[in-house]
Each structure stands twice: as C-alpha cells, then as structure tokens.
CSV table of C-alpha atoms in Angstrom, one decimal:
chain,number,residue,atom,x,y,z
A,1,UNK,CA,-0.4,-0.1,0.0
A,2,UNK,CA,1.1,3.4,-1.2
A,3,UNK,CA,2.4,5.7,2.1
A,4,UNK,CA,-0.3,8.8,2.1
A,5,UNK,CA,2.1,11.4,0.9
A,6,UNK,CA,3.0,9.5,-2.4
A,7,UNK,CA,-0.7,9.2,-2.9
A,8,UNK,CA,-1.4,12.8,-2.9
A,9,UNK,CA,1.3,13.5,-4.6
A,10,UNK,CA,0.1,11.1,-7.2
A,11,UNK,CA,-3.2,12.1,-7.1
A,12,UNK,CA,-2.0,15.8,-7.5
A,13,UNK,CA,0.1,15.0,-11.2
A,14,UNK,CA,-2.9,13.5,-11.9
A,15,UNK,CA,-5.0,16.4,-11.2
A,16,UNK,CA,-2.5,18.8,-13.0
A,17,UNK,CA,-2.4,16.8,-16.2
A,18,UNK,CA,-6.3,16.3,-16.5
A,19,UNK,CA,-6.4,20.5,-15.6
A,20,UNK,CA,-4.0,20.7,-18.5
A,21,UNK,CA,-5.7,18.7,-20.8
A,22,UNK,CA,-9.3,20.5,-20.4
A,23,UNK,CA,-7.5,23.9,-20.2
A,24,UNK,CA,-5.9,22.6,-23.9
A,25,UNK,CA,-9.2,21.4,-25.2
A,26,UNK,CA,-10.9,24.3,-23.7
A,27,UNK,CA,-8.3,26.8,-25.5
A,28,UNK,CA,-8.6,24.6,-28.7
A,29,UNK,CA,-12.4,25.3,-29.0
A,30,UNK,CA,-11.9,28.6,-28.9
A,31,UNK,CA,-12.1,30.8,-32.3
A,32,UNK,CA,-9.0,32.4,-34.1
A,33,UNK,CA,-11.2,35.8,-33.9
A,34,UNK,CA,-14.6,36.5,-33.2
A,35,UNK,CA,-17.0,39.8,-34.9
A,36,UNK,CA,-17.9,42.9,-32.9
A,37,UNK,CA,-20.6,44.6,-34.7
A,38,UNK,CA,-21.0,48.7,-34.6
A,39,UNK,CA,-22.8,51.5,-36.3
A,40,UNK,CA,-20.3,53.6,-36.5
A,41,UNK,CA,-16.5,54.0,-37.2
A,42,UNK,CA,-13.9,54.4,-35.1
A,43,UNK,CA,-14.0,58.3,-36.4
A,44,UNK,CA,-17.0,58.5,-33.7
A,45,UNK,CA,-17.5,57.5,-30.0
A,46,UNK,CA,-19.3,54.2,-30.7
A,47,UNK,CA,-17.3,52.8,-33.4
A,48,UNK,CA,-14.6,53.9,-30.2
A,49,UNK,CA,-16.4,52.3,-27.9
A,50,UNK,CA,-16.1,48.9,-29.6
A,51,UNK,CA,-12.3,49.5,-30.8
A,52,UNK,CA,-11.4,50.0,-27.0
A,53,UNK,CA,-13.5,46.7,-25.9
A,54,UNK,CA,-12.1,44.5,-28.4
A,55,UNK,CA,-8.2,46.0,-26.7
A,56,UNK,CA,-9.3,45.6,-23.3
A,57,UNK,CA,-10.6,42.0,-23.6
A,58,UNK,CA,-7.2,41.0,-25.7
A,59,UNK,CA,-4.9,42.6,-23.0
A,60,UNK,CA,-7.2,41.2,-20.1
A,61,UNK,CA,-7.3,37.4,-21.4
A,62,UNK,CA,-3.8,37.7,-22.3
A,63,UNK,CA,-4.4,37.3,-26.0
A,64,UNK,CA,-6.7,34.0,-25.9
A,65,UNK,CA,-9.6,36.1,-27.0
A,66,UNK,CA,-9.0,38.4,-30.3
A,67,UNK,CA,-11.9,40.4,-31.4
A,68,UNK,CA,-12.7,42.0,-34.9
A,69,UNK,CA,-14.5,45.6,-35.2
A,70,UNK,CA,-16.9,45.2,-38.2
A,71,UNK,CA,-18.3,48.6,-38.4
A,72,UNK,CA,-21.4,50.3,-40.5
A,73,UNK,CA,-23.2,47.1,-39.8
A,74,UNK,CA,-21.3,45.2,-42.1
A,75,UNK,CA,-22.2,41.8,-40.9
A,76,UNK,CA,-26.3,42.4,-42.0
A,77,UNK,CA,-25.5,44.7,-45.1
A,78,UNK,CA,-25.9,47.4,-43.4
A,79,UNK,CA,-29.1,47.4,-42.3
A,80,UNK,CA,-29.4,48.4,-38.1
A,81,UNK,CA,-32.0,47.3,-37.7
A,82,UNK,CA,-31.3,43.6,-38.4
A,83,UNK,CA,-28.0,43.3,-36.1
A,84,UNK,CA,-30.0,42.2,-33.0
A,85,UNK,CA,-31.7,39.4,-34.7
A,86,UNK,CA,-28.2,38.4,-36.2
A,87,UNK,CA,-26.6,38.2,-32.6
A,88,UNK,CA,-29.2,36.1,-31.5
A,89,UNK,CA,-28.2,33.7,-34.5
A,90,UNK,CA,-24.6,33.4,-34.3
A,91,UNK,CA,-24.0,35.8,-37.3
A,92,UNK,CA,-22.3,38.7,-34.9
A,93,UNK,CA,-20.8,37.5,-31.8
A,94,UNK,CA,-20.5,40.7,-29.4
A,95,UNK,CA,-21.9,44.3,-30.4
A,96,UNK,CA,-21.9,47.6,-29.2
A,97,UNK,CA,-25.4,48.5,-30.1
A,98,UNK,CA,-28.1,50.9,-29.8
A,99,UNK,CA,-31.4,50.5,-27.7
A,100,UNK,CA,-33.3,52.1,-30.6
A,101,UNK,CA,-31.9,49.8,-33.3
A,102,UNK,CA,-32.7,46.8,-31.4
A,103,UNK,CA,-36.2,48.3,-30.3
A,104,UNK,CA,-38.0,46.5,-33.1
A,105,UNK,CA,-37.0,43.0,-31.5
A,106,UNK,CA,-37.3,44.0,-27.3
A,107,UNK,CA,-40.1,46.6,-27.3
A,108,UNK,CA,-38.9,47.5,-23.8
A,109,UNK,CA,-35.7,49.1,-25.2
A,110,UNK,CA,-38.4,51.7,-26.4
A,111,UNK,CA,-38.2,53.0,-23.5
A,112,UNK,CA,-35.4,55.9,-24.2
A,113,UNK,CA,-37.0,56.7,-26.9
A,114,UNK,CA,-40.3,58.3,-25.5
A,115,UNK,CA,-40.6,61.8,-26.5
A,116,UNK,CA,-39.3,64.1,-23.8
A,117,UNK,CA,-38.7,61.5,-20.8
A,118,UNK,CA,-35.1,62.4,-20.4
A,119,UNK,CA,-34.4,66.2,-19.5
A,120,UNK,CA,-30.7,65.8,-18.8
A,121,UNK,CA,-27.1,63.2,-18.2
A,122,UNK,CA,-28.7,62.7,-14.5
A,123,UNK,CA,-31.6,61.0,-16.4
A,124,UNK,CA,-30.1,58.9,-18.1
A,125,UNK,CA,-27.9,57.7,-15.5
A,126,UNK,CA,-30.9,57.2,-13.2
A,127,UNK,CA,-32.2,54.8,-15.6
A,128,UNK,CA,-29.0,52.7,-16.7
A,129,UNK,CA,-27.2,52.6,-13.0
A,130,UNK,CA,-30.8,51.9,-11.4
A,131,UNK,CA,-33.0,49.4,-11.4
A,132,UNK,CA,-34.5,49.9,-14.9
A,133,UNK,CA,-31.2,49.4,-16.0
A,134,UNK,CA,-30.9,45.9,-14.5
A,135,UNK,CA,-34.9,45.2,-15.6
A,136,UNK,CA,-33.7,46.0,-19.4
A,137,UNK,CA,-30.3,43.7,-18.5
A,138,UNK,CA,-32.7,40.5,-17.6
A,139,UNK,CA,-35.2,41.2,-20.8
A,140,UNK,CA,-31.7,40.9,-23.0
A,141,UNK,CA,-30.8,37.9,-21.1
A,142,UNK,CA,-34.6,36.3,-22.1
A,143,UNK,CA,-33.3,37.0,-25.9
A,144,UNK,CA,-30.6,35.4,-26.1
A,145,UNK,CA,-28.1,37.6,-25.6
A,146,UNK,CA,-25.6,38.6,-22.6
A,147,UNK,CA,-25.8,42.5,-21.9
A,148,UNK,CA,-22.6,43.7,-20.0
A,149,UNK,CA,-22.5,47.0,-19.6
A,150,UNK,CA,-23.8,50.5,-20.7
A,151,UNK,CA,-22.2,53.3,-23.0
A,152,UNK,CA,-24.0,56.0,-24.7
A,153,UNK,CA,-24.1,57.4,-27.9
A,154,UNK,CA,-25.7,60.8,-26.7
A,155,UNK,CA,-28.7,63.1,-26.8
A,156,UNK,CA,-30.7,63.0,-30.1
A,157,UNK,CA,-30.6,66.9,-31.4
A,158,UNK,CA,-32.5,68.4,-34.4
A,159,UNK,CA,-30.6,69.7,-37.2
A,160,UNK,CA,-32.0,71.3,-41.1
A,161,UNK,CA,-31.1,73.1,-44.2
A,162,UNK,CA,-34.0,75.7,-44.0
A,163,UNK,CA,-34.6,77.4,-40.7
A,164,UNK,CA,-34.0,77.2,-36.7
A,165,UNK,CA,-36.6,75.3,-35.1
A,166,UNK,CA,-38.1,76.3,-31.8
A,167,UNK,CA,-41.4,75.4,-31.9
A,168,UNK,CA,-43.7,72.4,-33.7
A,169,UNK,CA,-44.9,75.1,-36.6
A,170,UNK,CA,-41.3,75.2,-37.5
A,171,UNK,CA,-40.8,71.4,-38.5
A,172,UNK,CA,-44.3,71.9,-40.7
A,173,UNK,CA,-43.8,69.6,-43.8
A,174,UNK,CA,-40.0,69.5,-43.3
A,175,UNK,CA,-38.4,65.7,-44.8
A,176,UNK,CA,-36.4,64.4,-42.3
A,177,UNK,CA,-34.7,61.5,-42.0
A,178,UNK,CA,-35.2,59.3,-38.7
A,179,UNK,CA,-34.3,55.5,-37.8
A,180,UNK,CA,-35.9,52.2,-38.7
A,181,UNK,CA,-38.5,52.5,-35.8
A,182,UNK,CA,-42.0,53.3,-35.8
A,183,UNK,CA,-42.0,55.6,-32.8
A,184,UNK,CA,-39.6,57.6,-34.2
A,185,UNK,CA,-42.2,58.0,-37.7
A,186,UNK,CA,-44.8,58.7,-34.9
A,187,UNK,CA,-42.9,61.1,-33.3
A,188,UNK,CA,-41.9,63.5,-36.2
A,189,UNK,CA,-45.5,62.9,-37.6
A,190,UNK,CA,-47.4,64.2,-34.5
A,191,UNK,CA,-44.8,67.4,-34.5
A,192,UNK,CA,-46.2,67.8,-38.2
A,193,UNK,CA,-42.8,66.7,-40.2
A,194,UNK,CA,-42.4,64.3,-43.1
A,195,UNK,CA,-40.3,61.8,-41.6
A,196,UNK,CA,-38.3,59.3,-43.8
A,197,UNK,CA,-36.5,56.3,-42.2
A,198,UNK,CA,-33.7,55.2,-43.8
A,199,UNK,CA,-29.7,53.7,-42.8
A,200,UNK,CA,-26.8,56.1,-41.1
A,201,UNK,CA,-25.1,55.2,-44.8
A,202,UNK,CA,-28.0,56.7,-46.7
A,203,UNK,CA,-28.6,59.7,-45.1
A,204,UNK,CA,-25.5,61.6,-45.6
A,205,UNK,CA,-26.2,61.4,-49.3
A,206,UNK,CA,-29.7,62.4,-49.1
A,207,UNK,CA,-28.8,65.5,-47.0
A,208,UNK,CA,-26.4,66.3,-49.4
A,209,UNK,CA,-28.7,65.8,-52.5
A,210,UNK,CA,-31.4,67.7,-50.6
A,211,UNK,CA,-33.9,64.4,-51.1
A,212,UNK,CA,-34.1,65.0,-47.2
A,213,UNK,CA,-34.1,68.5,-45.3
A,214,UNK,CA,-32.9,67.2,-42.1
A,215,UNK,CA,-31.8,64.6,-39.2
A,216,UNK,CA,-32.0,63.8,-35.7
A,217,UNK,CA,-28.4,62.8,-33.7
A,218,UNK,CA,-26.2,63.1,-31.0
A,219,UNK,CA,-23.8,66.4,-31.6
A,220,UNK,CA,-20.6,63.6,-31.7
A,221,UNK,CA,-22.2,62.3,-35.0
A,222,UNK,CA,-23.0,65.6,-36.5
A,223,UNK,CA,-19.2,66.8,-35.9
A,224,UNK,CA,-17.9,63.9,-37.1
A,225,UNK,CA,-19.7,63.4,-39.6
A,226,UNK,CA,-19.0,66.8,-41.1
A,227,UNK,CA,-23.0,67.4,-41.6
A,228,UNK,CA,-22.8,71.3,-42.1
A,229,UNK,CA,-20.9,70.4,-45.4
A,230,UNK,CA,-24.1,68.9,-46.5
A,231,UNK,CA,-26.5,71.8,-45.4
A,232,UNK,CA,-26.8,71.2,-41.9
A,233,UNK,CA,-27.0,74.9,-41.2
A,234,UNK,CA,-29.3,74.9,-38.0
A,235,UNK,CA,-29.2,73.0,-34.8
A,236,UNK,CA,-32.1,72.5,-32.2
A,237,UNK,CA,-30.6,71.6,-29.3
A,238,UNK,CA,-34.2,69.9,-27.3
A,239,UNK,CA,-32.5,66.6,-25.6
A,240,UNK,CA,-36.1,64.7,-27.3
A,241,UNK,CA,-34.4,61.2,-26.8
A,242,UNK,CA,-31.8,59.9,-25.3
A,243,UNK,CA,-29.8,56.6,-27.3
A,244,UNK,CA,-27.6,54.6,-24.8
A,245,UNK,CA,-25.6,51.7,-26.2
A,246,UNK,CA,-25.2,48.3,-24.7
A,247,UNK,CA,-22.1,45.9,-25.3
A,248,UNK,CA,-23.5,42.0,-25.4
A,249,UNK,CA,-21.9,38.9,-26.2
A,250,UNK,CA,-24.3,36.4,-28.4
A,251,UNK,CA,-24.9,33.9,-25.2
A,252,UNK,CA,-23.3,30.0,-27.4
A,253,UNK,CA,-20.4,32.2,-27.2
A,254,UNK,CA,-20.3,33.7,-23.9
A,255,UNK,CA,-21.1,29.5,-22.7
A,256,UNK,CA,-18.1,28.8,-24.8
A,257,UNK,CA,-15.4,31.0,-22.5
A,258,UNK,CA,-13.9,30.2,-19.2
A,259,UNK,CA,-15.5,31.6,-16.3
A,260,UNK,CA,-12.0,33.9,-15.7
A,261,UNK,CA,-12.3,34.6,-19.5
A,262,UNK,CA,-16.1,35.5,-19.1
A,263,UNK,CA,-15.1,38.0,-16.1
A,264,UNK,CA,-12.4,39.5,-18.3
A,265,UNK,CA,-15.0,40.3,-21.1
A,266,UNK,CA,-17.1,41.9,-18.6
A,267,UNK,CA,-15.1,44.1,-17.1
A,268,UNK,CA,-13.3,45.2,-20.5
A,269,UNK,CA,-17.1,46.2,-21.4
A,270,UNK,CA,-17.4,48.1,-18.0
A,271,UNK,CA,-14.0,49.9,-18.6
A,272,UNK,CA,-14.7,50.8,-22.3
A,273,UNK,CA,-18.4,52.1,-21.2
A,274,UNK,CA,-17.3,54.4,-18.7
A,275,UNK,CA,-14.6,55.8,-20.8
A,276,UNK,CA,-17.3,56.1,-23.8
A,277,UNK,CA,-19.9,57.8,-21.9
A,278,UNK,CA,-17.6,60.6,-21.1
A,279,UNK,CA,-16.5,60.9,-24.5
A,280,UNK,CA,-20.0,61.0,-25.7
A,281,UNK,CA,-20.6,63.7,-22.8
A,282,UNK,CA,-17.2,65.7,-23.7
A,283,UNK,CA,-18.2,69.4,-24.3
A,284,UNK,CA,-21.6,69.1,-24.0
A,285,UNK,CA,-22.3,69.9,-20.2
A,286,UNK,CA,-23.0,72.9,-18.2
A,287,UNK,CA,-19.4,73.0,-17.0
A,288,UNK,CA,-18.1,72.3,-20.6
A,289,UNK,CA,-19.6,73.3,-23.7
A,290,UNK,CA,-16.7,73.8,-26.1
A,291,UNK,CA,-18.2,71.3,-28.8
A,292,UNK,CA,-21.2,73.3,-29.2
A,293,UNK,CA,-18.9,76.5,-29.4
A,294,UNK,CA,-17.2,74.7,-32.2
A,295,UNK,CA,-20.3,74.1,-34.0
A,296,UNK,CA,-21.3,77.5,-33.9
A,297,UNK,CA,-18.0,78.3,-35.2
A,298,UNK,CA,-18.5,76.2,-38.3
A,299,UNK,CA,-21.6,78.8,-39.1
A,300,UNK,CA,-24.3,76.5,-37.8
A,301,UNK,CA,-27.0,78.3,-35.8
A,302,UNK,CA,-27.5,77.0,-32.4
A,303,UNK,CA,-31.4,76.9,-31.3
A,304,UNK,CA,-32.1,76.0,-27.5
A,305,UNK,CA,-35.5,76.6,-27.0
A,306,UNK,CA,-37.0,78.1,-23.8
A,307,UNK,CA,-38.9,76.1,-21.2
A,308,UNK,CA,-42.6,77.2,-22.6
A,309,UNK,CA,-41.4,76.1,-25.9
A,310,UNK,CA,-40.2,73.0,-25.2
A,311,UNK,CA,-43.4,72.6,-23.9
A,312,UNK,CA,-44.9,72.6,-26.9
A,313,UNK,CA,-43.1,69.6,-28.0
A,314,UNK,CA,-43.7,67.7,-25.2
A,315,UNK,CA,-47.4,68.5,-25.9
A,316,UNK,CA,-47.3,67.6,-29.5
A,317,UNK,CA,-46.0,64.4,-28.7
A,318,UNK,CA,-47.8,63.6,-25.6
A,319,UNK,CA,-50.3,61.1,-27.4
A,320,UNK,CA,-47.1,59.2,-28.5
A,321,UNK,CA,-45.8,59.1,-25.0
A,322,UNK,CA,-48.8,58.1,-24.1
A,323,UNK,CA,-49.4,55.0,-26.9
A,324,UNK,CA,-46.0,53.7,-26.7
A,325,UNK,CA,-45.9,53.3,-23.0
A,326,UNK,CA,-48.7,50.9,-23.2
A,327,UNK,CA,-46.3,48.7,-26.1
A,328,UNK,CA,-43.1,49.4,-23.4
A,329,UNK,CA,-45.4,48.3,-20.4
A,330,UNK,CA,-46.5,50.8,-18.1
A,331,UNK,CA,-45.2,49.4,-14.9
A,332,UNK,CA,-41.6,49.8,-16.7
A,333,UNK,CA,-42.4,53.5,-17.7
A,334,UNK,CA,-43.8,54.4,-14.2
A,335,UNK,CA,-40.9,53.2,-12.4
A,336,UNK,CA,-38.5,55.0,-14.9
A,337,UNK,CA,-40.6,58.1,-14.5
A,338,UNK,CA,-40.0,57.7,-10.6
A,339,UNK,CA,-36.3,57.2,-11.0
A,340,UNK,CA,-35.7,60.0,-12.9
A,341,UNK,CA,-37.7,62.3,-10.5
A,342,UNK,CA,-35.5,60.7,-7.7
A,343,UNK,CA,-32.1,61.6,-9.6
A,344,UNK,CA,-33.7,65.7,-10.3
A,345,UNK,CA,-33.9,65.7,-6.5
A,346,UNK,CA,-30.5,64.7,-5.7
C-alpha cells in the first residue's frame, strides 16, 4: 500500500495532467477571431467604444480572445435594425448596439425613445445605473444575449437645412431622416414633419442631395460626420430622446469561454463603457460646452428652445408617449419616471 504522501503526490500529478488537458481542450475550442458589430466607425465615440473593448479584452485575456471590429453594421449589409436578430442567430458574436436599433425586437428598449422623457444626463444615469437598467438587462438575457455594460451615443438633437426650429410649427412639412423605428415616425408626424426612415449609410447622400431636409443625431455624430458640409446649418438642442448603447455577447459564445475569461470580458466592457460615456458627453455639459461652441464657429445657427417652447413639443407628442408606454409596459415606464424624478432631487 502506498504511503499517504506518495498517494497525494500521485493524485496531484493526475489532477495537474487532467487540468492541463481540460485547459488545452478549452483553448482549442476558442475561435481565432470573434466578430464585433457597431453601426458607426472609429471616427465616432461609438466605434471607438467597440475598438477599445476589443483592445481591453485581448489585454485582459492575454490574447486568448481576439476580436475584430465590423463597423457600419457590415455583417448585416448595413441594415441597423437586423443587428440584434443576427446576434441571436450567431452571425454576430459581440456588439456595442443602440437601444433604438434593437427596439423593434425588444419592445422595452423603446423606453429611451419616449419623446421628452429624459431631460438631462442625470436622468439617463438614473435609468442605466439603477433598477430600470437591471430590468432591461434581464429582458435581454431572455433574448439569448448576454448584456454586460452601458455606453452612450448621446442625446439626439435636430438639424436641418431650412430654418431655425423653436416650436412644432417650424417643423411643418419638413422632410427628416429618422432611424428605422415606428416610434420615430409617429413622433415626427405628431410634430407636423415628414419623417423618412433610412440607414445612416443612406442618410448622408440624401442630406447632400436635398432629398431630405434634416436629421436627428447626437452632436458627436453631427461633428464627426461633418454635417454642416451637407447643408445642415440649423441645429436645435432639445434633448428629445437619448440613445444609450449596450455591450453584449451572443449567449453561445459567452458559454464557450472559461469563467475567468467571461469575467475579463465583462470588466473590459464596463471599462470601455465608462470611457465611452465620458467621450460622448465631452464638450456638452454646463461645465464644458466647447463642442457646442465649435459647432457655432463652423457657421451653424444653434437654437435652444425656452422652457415654454419645449413644452409645446412635449404637448404635441404626448399622445405618442401614452400609446408607446402601453407597448413598452406601463409598470416599467412608471418605474423609469419615478427614478428620473428621484434623480432630479439629488
């Protein structure tokens, strides 16, 4: 009979051998490359967020997980609204995606597109950093994706080539490019405009040719895409909706990684998300409005509606808000309204 020490040593050796075999098999199951989708490229904070996530994942996993960025939603032919379905199907492995673009498949994500729900950055943070954000992550988990972190594309502001916009009357008949969500069609129709859904790839040539008069996007997009060069000389800062981003991984891909690597990917997403939010808000706060000044210096007329003027937009879109609250789920909307109200008191 073997002595206990010898037996323990033998068992330890077998354990190390088996551990090495498992580790090797697991490493062999990893792909050489994983596909990460974003709508915008690295000229924009959104694309930079995807790039940064990939860098951090490679660093934190010591190169075991390598990610390639596919901007322009190129993995789905540029169709932004097909991105979420492609993640579920495994065509896309990871994504930094917009709540707007994914809302046709996940109705609860329309929350952030309720017109004039979110007055400021504190309101966005109250949702993404609180119970509402956790509830939305649970909804995504039921849809075969693993949500890891929040990022930000920003508040969507209005630009056009025709005239300053202060009230709904100024929008009457104006042709505006909007994203592919029926909520946006209904919002702008309620304001008297003529909304036209098209991808971002199609939007810039449409603006340049005059096929559409204007668009709505965060100011980081307005600047990086050089929209003043395609006639967008009037800008209205009205904070009518926000566009948070979500870092996600396909459920099967997530399950194929070791627990340690999954945690590394999560931490990388959280870090990239924090950095992305800082970039998205840079130059757009009360303490630092440098980006707005930069836009004005390029010859753009910047209009900020008064509280009374903004209320006209709110009143005109209230029926849309009420209708879509039912679609999203009234308990979730009420929880969001309460969280925002509490956040404003801090």
